[in-house]
Amino acid sequence: MAKWDYWYPQVLVHVPGAPNPLIAQALRTAARKFFRRTRAWVQWLDPVRTTGRANSEYDFDLPTESELYALEQATQGGRPYPVQSFRNRTSDPAQFGADQGQGLVSRDLQTFVLTGGMPASERVQVQVVLIPSATATGIPDELASRYLEALAEGAKSELMLTADTPFFNPELAAVANEKFEQAMNEASTQVYRGHTKNVPRARPKWC
């Protein structure tokens, strides 16, 4: 994992005298905003084995210092398994799981329920969107190198708005923020295309 000091050479030259804890805080804020907006941190979590008991709750096994932002998809033994919206269910899935068919439902993005029944020892795997946790000390190496400049600009835009400091500079903060916004837009497009040159085809909607 790349710690926040990985970015210090990129940031400190623009905010001389900024204390390290303040820089780390700005980088954490920028990273959380970046990955929330772009949904660029996507991965499959380790599979869980089902218990066979109705309406069992399972924990998401998240990477260290990460926070689950959204559910993308799920599989049962490698086959697609539906992900349902907790908000759109008309009954509590923990008590009436079988009433609205099979699906993976999460109330709080901490645990999930498999509704509709499932045999024991099935392998269920979930693909999720992650962001750094509120206390994260860094992000995975591959993401750090890919988004090095983007997160540096995001941190600079935060730091340069710190009043009563030698590096307070709203004009340069606006420039850094514009670069950060542009980087987020570009990353969002890359993620949408699956990091290829291809544009996903829209699914037809029948009236």
Short mmCIF file of C-alpha atoms in Angstrom, two decimals:
data_model
loop_
_atom_site.label_atom_id
_atom_site.label_comp_id
_atom_site.label_asym_id
_atom_site.label_seq_id
_atom_site.Cartn_x
_atom_site.Cartn_y
_atom_site.Cartn_z
CA MET A 1 0.00 0.00 0.00
CA ALA A 2 1.23 3.49 -0.88
CA LYS A 3 1.20 5.78 2.15
CA TRP A 4 0.25 9.44 1.87
CA ASP A 5 3.90 10.50 2.00
CA TYR A 6 4.20 9.02 -1.51
CA TRP A 7 2.58 12.28 -2.69
CA TYR A 8 4.60 14.68 -0.53
CA PRO A 9 7.16 15.55 -3.24
CA GLN A 10 4.29 16.41 -5.60
CA VAL A 11 2.48 18.55 -3.03
CA LEU A 12 5.05 20.16 -0.73
CA VAL A 13 6.72 22.18 -3.48
CA HIS A 14 3.43 24.08 -3.91
CA VAL A 15 2.58 24.44 -0.21
CA PRO A 16 5.94 24.99 1.51
CA GLY A 17 5.77 24.70 5.25
CA ALA A 18 2.56 22.68 5.34
CA PRO A 19 2.68 20.17 8.22
CA ASN A 20 2.64 16.51 7.25
CA PRO A 21 -0.59 15.67 9.14
CA LEU A 22 -2.41 18.44 7.25
CA ILE A 23 -1.10 17.18 3.91
CA ALA A 24 -2.16 13.61 4.77
CA GLN A 25 -5.62 14.83 5.69
CA ALA A 26 -5.95 16.74 2.41
CA LEU A 27 -4.80 13.70 0.43
CA ARG A 28 -7.28 11.45 2.25
CA THR A 29 -10.10 13.90 1.51
CA ALA A 30 -9.07 14.14 -2.14
CA ALA A 31 -8.83 10.35 -2.48
CA ARG A 32 -12.25 9.76 -0.95
CA LYS A 33 -13.78 12.34 -3.29
CA PHE A 34 -11.92 10.99 -6.31
CA PHE A 35 -12.90 7.35 -5.88
CA ARG A 36 -16.44 8.22 -4.86
CA ARG A 37 -16.91 10.28 -8.01
CA THR A 38 -15.08 8.05 -10.48
CA ARG A 39 -15.86 4.60 -9.04
CA ALA A 40 -12.36 3.66 -10.19
CA TRP A 41 -11.54 1.34 -7.28
CA VAL A 42 -13.47 -1.80 -8.22
CA GLN A 43 -12.62 -5.34 -7.19
CA TRP A 44 -14.04 -8.76 -6.46
CA LEU A 45 -14.06 -9.58 -2.77
CA ASP A 46 -13.03 -13.02 -1.54
CA PRO A 47 -15.87 -15.55 -1.86
CA VAL A 48 -17.95 -16.44 1.19
CA ARG A 49 -19.38 -19.89 1.89
CA THR A 50 -23.09 -20.01 2.55
CA THR A 51 -24.44 -21.57 5.75
CA GLY A 52 -27.66 -22.96 4.31
CA ARG A 53 -29.65 -21.24 7.07
CA ALA A 54 -32.45 -18.95 5.94
CA ASN A 55 -31.73 -15.21 6.07
CA SER A 56 -28.18 -15.58 7.40
CA GLU A 57 -26.15 -12.38 7.51
CA TYR A 58 -22.67 -12.32 5.99
CA ASP A 59 -19.87 -9.79 6.41
CA PHE A 60 -18.17 -8.07 3.49
CA ASP A 61 -14.47 -8.99 3.69
CA LEU A 62 -13.07 -5.60 2.67
CA PRO A 63 -9.42 -4.76 1.99
CA THR A 64 -7.54 -3.02 4.78
CA GLU A 65 -8.38 0.68 5.25
CA SER A 66 -11.15 0.64 2.66
CA GLU A 67 -14.85 1.45 2.81
CA LEU A 68 -17.57 -0.06 0.67
CA TYR A 69 -19.23 2.58 -1.49
CA ALA A 70 -21.48 0.57 -3.83
CA LEU A 71 -22.37 -2.95 -4.92
CA GLU A 72 -21.75 -3.74 -8.58
CA GLN A 73 -22.66 -7.40 -9.11
CA ALA A 74 -22.54 -10.83 -7.52
CA THR A 75 -22.06 -14.46 -8.51
CA GLN A 76 -23.07 -17.82 -7.07
CA GLY A 77 -20.51 -20.45 -8.02
CA GLY A 78 -19.33 -18.18 -10.82
CA ARG A 79 -22.84 -17.66 -12.21
CA PRO A 80 -24.58 -14.26 -12.09
CA TYR A 81 -26.63 -13.73 -8.95
CA PRO A 82 -29.06 -10.79 -8.61
CA VAL A 83 -28.27 -7.79 -6.42
CA GLN A 84 -31.39 -6.18 -5.00
CA SER A 85 -31.96 -2.70 -3.61
CA PHE A 86 -32.74 -2.65 0.11
CA ARG A 87 -34.66 0.59 -0.36
CA ASN A 88 -36.94 -0.89 -3.03
CA ARG A 89 -37.90 -3.99 -1.09
CA THR A 90 -41.39 -3.91 0.41
CA SER A 91 -40.49 -6.12 3.37
CA ASP A 92 -37.52 -6.68 5.67
CA PRO A 93 -35.20 -9.16 3.90
CA ALA A 94 -33.87 -10.40 7.26
CA GLN A 95 -37.36 -11.63 8.20
CA PHE A 96 -39.17 -12.13 4.91
CA GLY A 97 -36.31 -12.98 2.61
CA ALA A 98 -38.15 -15.49 0.47
CA ASP A 99 -41.10 -13.24 -0.31
CA GLN A 100 -39.49 -11.37 -3.22
CA GLY A 101 -37.24 -13.95 -4.84
CA GLN A 102 -33.52 -14.61 -4.69
CA GLY A 103 -31.09 -11.76 -4.32
CA LEU A 104 -28.22 -10.25 -2.39
CA VAL A 105 -29.40 -7.36 -0.22
CA SER A 106 -27.36 -5.03 1.97
CA ARG A 107 -28.91 -2.57 4.42
CA ASP A 108 -25.75 -0.77 5.53
CA LEU A 109 -22.90 -1.90 3.22
CA GLN A 110 -21.43 -3.69 6.23
CA THR A 111 -23.31 -7.00 5.95
CA PHE A 112 -25.58 -8.66 3.40
CA VAL A 113 -28.43 -11.18 3.32
CA LEU A 114 -29.09 -13.78 0.62
CA THR A 115 -32.83 -13.89 0.20
CA GLY A 116 -34.91 -16.69 -1.22
CA GLY A 117 -32.83 -19.51 0.25
CA MET A 118 -29.54 -21.06 -0.80
CA PRO A 119 -27.89 -24.43 -0.06
CA ALA A 120 -24.92 -24.66 2.29
CA SER A 121 -21.33 -24.36 1.07
CA GLU A 122 -22.15 -22.34 -2.05
CA ARG A 123 -19.47 -19.81 -3.07
CA VAL A 124 -20.91 -16.29 -3.29
CA GLN A 125 -18.64 -13.53 -4.55
CA VAL A 126 -19.39 -9.82 -4.74
CA GLN A 127 -17.89 -7.11 -6.93
CA VAL A 128 -17.82 -3.75 -5.16
CA VAL A 129 -16.78 -0.12 -5.53
CA LEU A 130 -14.42 0.97 -2.75
CA ILE A 131 -13.14 4.26 -1.36
CA PRO A 132 -10.45 4.87 1.28
CA SER A 133 -11.77 4.74 4.82
CA ALA A 134 -12.04 7.91 6.91
CA THR A 135 -8.84 6.90 8.74
CA ALA A 136 -6.92 5.40 5.81
CA THR A 137 -3.17 5.93 5.73
CA GLY A 138 -2.91 5.26 2.00
CA ILE A 139 -4.31 3.38 -0.99
CA PRO A 140 -3.18 0.35 -3.05
CA ASP A 141 0.04 0.82 -5.00
CA GLU A 142 -1.52 0.33 -8.43
CA LEU A 143 -4.10 3.06 -7.80
CA ALA A 144 -1.52 5.40 -6.29
CA SER A 145 0.74 5.27 -9.36
CA ARG A 146 -2.16 5.55 -11.79
CA TYR A 147 -3.71 8.58 -10.10
CA LEU A 148 -0.61 10.21 -8.63
CA GLU A 149 -1.03 13.61 -10.31
CA ALA A 150 -4.81 13.70 -9.89
CA LEU A 151 -4.74 13.22 -6.13
CA ALA A 152 -1.88 15.70 -5.78
CA GLU A 153 -4.01 18.37 -7.48
CA GLY A 154 -6.96 17.53 -5.24
CA ALA A 155 -4.83 17.86 -2.12
CA LYS A 156 -3.30 21.14 -3.32
CA SER A 157 -6.74 22.61 -3.94
CA GLU A 158 -7.66 21.81 -0.33
CA LEU A 159 -4.42 23.01 1.24
CA MET A 160 -4.25 26.32 -0.63
CA LEU A 161 -7.58 27.30 0.92
CA THR A 162 -6.24 26.96 4.46
CA ALA A 163 -6.57 30.47 5.89
CA ASP A 164 -3.82 32.16 7.89
CA THR A 165 -1.03 30.05 6.40
CA PRO A 166 1.89 31.04 4.13
CA PHE A 167 0.46 28.83 1.37
CA PHE A 168 -3.06 30.31 1.37
CA ASN A 169 -3.74 31.10 -2.29
CA PRO A 170 -7.35 30.96 -3.53
CA GLU A 171 -6.33 31.68 -7.13
CA LEU A 172 -3.93 28.75 -7.36
CA ALA A 173 -6.40 26.62 -5.40
CA ALA A 174 -8.96 27.24 -8.14
CA VAL A 175 -6.44 26.21 -10.80
CA ALA A 176 -5.58 23.00 -8.92
CA ASN A 177 -9.27 22.23 -8.40
CA GLU A 178 -9.95 22.66 -12.12
CA LYS A 179 -7.19 20.16 -12.90
CA PHE A 180 -8.60 17.80 -10.25
CA GLU A 181 -12.08 18.03 -11.74
CA GLN A 182 -10.70 17.35 -15.22
CA ALA A 183 -8.78 14.32 -13.92
CA MET A 184 -11.92 12.95 -12.27
CA ASN A 185 -13.91 13.40 -15.48
CA GLU A 186 -11.24 11.60 -17.50
CA ALA A 187 -11.01 8.77 -14.98
CA SER A 188 -14.79 8.42 -14.95
CA THR A 189 -14.78 8.04 -18.73
CA GLN A 190 -12.00 5.44 -18.58
CA VAL A 191 -13.87 3.45 -15.94
CA TYR A 192 -17.09 3.63 -17.97
CA ARG A 193 -15.24 2.23 -20.97
CA GLY A 194 -13.61 -0.46 -18.88
CA HIS A 195 -10.14 1.03 -19.51
CA THR A 196 -10.43 0.27 -23.23
CA LYS A 197 -11.07 2.47 -26.25
CA ASN A 198 -14.50 0.91 -26.71
CA VAL A 199 -17.69 2.71 -25.75
CA PRO A 200 -20.18 0.34 -24.09
CA ARG A 201 -23.32 -0.18 -26.12
CA ALA A 202 -26.47 1.06 -24.44
CA ARG A 203 -29.04 -1.60 -23.69
CA PRO A 204 -32.21 -1.15 -25.72
CA LYS A 205 -35.26 -0.07 -23.75
CA TRP A 206 -38.55 -1.43 -25.05
CA CYS A 207 -41.72 0.53 -24.52
#
